Short mmCIF file of C-alpha atoms in Angstrom, two decimals:
data_model
loop_
_atom_site.label_atom_id
_atom_site.label_comp_id
_atom_site.label_asym_id
_atom_site.label_seq_id
_atom_site.Cartn_x
_atom_site.Cartn_y
_atom_site.Cartn_z
CA MET A 1 0.15 -0.07 0.11
CA THR A 2 2.76 2.44 0.88
CA VAL A 3 4.27 1.77 -2.60
CA GLN A 4 1.18 2.71 -4.35
CA ARG A 5 0.84 6.06 -2.74
CA PHE A 6 4.66 6.89 -3.29
CA LEU A 7 3.97 6.34 -7.01
CA ALA A 8 0.71 8.02 -6.78
CA LEU A 9 2.72 11.03 -5.18
CA MET A 10 5.22 10.94 -8.03
CA VAL A 11 2.76 11.03 -10.21
CA MET A 12 1.37 14.15 -8.97
CA LEU A 13 4.59 16.10 -8.85
CA ILE A 14 4.81 15.72 -12.57
CA PRO A 15 1.93 18.27 -13.15
CA VAL A 16 2.89 20.54 -10.25
CA VAL A 17 6.33 20.93 -11.30
CA THR A 18 4.70 21.35 -14.85
CA ALA A 19 2.22 24.03 -13.66
CA GLY A 20 4.99 25.72 -11.85
CA TYR A 21 7.60 26.01 -14.63
CA GLY A 22 4.34 27.43 -16.66
CA ILE A 23 4.04 30.28 -14.18
CA LYS A 24 7.73 30.83 -14.29
CA LEU A 25 7.63 31.32 -18.05
CA MET A 26 4.66 33.82 -17.75
CA ARG A 27 6.59 35.79 -14.71
CA ASP A 28 9.68 35.69 -17.08
CA THR A 29 7.64 37.24 -19.99
CA MET A 30 6.44 40.06 -17.72
CA PHE A 31 9.97 41.15 -16.90
CA ASP A 32 11.26 40.68 -20.60
CA ILE A 33 13.34 37.78 -19.76
CA ILE A 34 13.51 35.55 -22.85
CA ASN A 35 14.53 31.61 -22.38
CA THR A 36 16.43 29.73 -24.65
CA PRO A 37 13.99 27.67 -26.94
CA PHE A 38 11.42 30.57 -27.61
CA PRO A 39 11.91 33.03 -30.01
CA ASN A 40 9.99 35.85 -29.06
CA LEU A 41 8.03 36.76 -25.65
CA MET A 42 4.37 36.00 -27.10
CA ILE A 43 5.20 32.34 -27.73
CA GLN A 44 6.87 31.87 -24.22
CA PHE A 45 3.70 33.17 -22.76
CA PHE A 46 1.21 31.30 -24.01
CA VAL A 47 3.34 28.43 -23.94
CA GLY A 48 3.58 29.15 -19.84
CA GLY A 49 -0.15 29.54 -20.00
CA PHE A 50 -0.54 26.42 -21.61
CA LEU A 51 1.55 24.65 -19.26
CA PHE A 52 0.17 26.10 -16.20
CA ALA A 53 -3.61 25.20 -17.43
CA GLY A 54 -2.57 21.62 -18.43
CA GLY A 55 -0.87 21.01 -14.90
CA ILE A 56 -3.99 22.56 -13.10
CA TRP A 57 -6.63 20.70 -15.52
CA PHE A 58 -4.63 17.36 -14.64
CA PHE A 59 -4.26 17.61 -10.92
CA ALA A 60 -7.96 19.16 -10.65
CA GLY A 61 -9.13 15.75 -12.66
CA PHE A 62 -7.13 13.55 -10.42
CA ILE A 63 -8.65 14.90 -7.42
CA LEU A 64 -12.05 14.70 -8.77
CA ARG A 65 -11.79 11.31 -9.93
CA ARG A 66 -10.60 10.28 -6.48
CA ASP A 67 -13.53 11.91 -4.72
CA ARG A 68 -16.00 10.41 -7.05
CA ARG A 69 -14.73 7.17 -6.19
CA ASN A 70 -14.97 7.55 -2.36
CA LYS A 71 -18.70 9.45 -2.98
CA ARG A 72 -17.53 12.78 -1.50
CA VAL A 73 -18.43 15.30 -4.36
CA ALA A 74 -21.54 17.18 -4.87
CA GLU A 75 -24.83 15.68 -6.90
CA LYS A 76 -23.72 18.07 -9.79
CA PHE A 77 -20.34 16.72 -9.99
CA GLN A 78 -21.40 13.12 -10.20
CA GLN A 79 -21.59 11.26 -13.78
CA GLU A 80 -24.89 10.59 -15.06
CA GLN A 81 -24.75 6.88 -14.55
CA GLN A 82 -23.90 7.43 -10.69
CA ARG A 83 -26.84 9.90 -10.27
CA GLU A 84 -29.59 7.59 -11.77
CA ASN A 85 -28.58 4.45 -10.46
CA GLY A 86 -27.16 5.70 -6.98
CA ASN A 87 -24.03 3.03 -7.81
CA ALA A 88 -20.44 3.64 -7.61
CA LEU A 89 -17.81 3.90 -10.34
#
């Protein structure tokens, strides 16, 4: 059981680090600092925004899926089959 929790933690660190790097790219854009792989500031900002949104989206989806499985979500966040049948996933 502890190995599974450790692996889950490692999987969750990937989107957190990705979102953090996205914030860094957007911050660097605001201070006119261009990082190496990007040719201009607009591309750097949009890539940073995409990384930030993707990291948050993955993390939020993981939490929502876990809470649905443990029946801890409000009725509006439950899936249609679960609402109709009252069954768990």
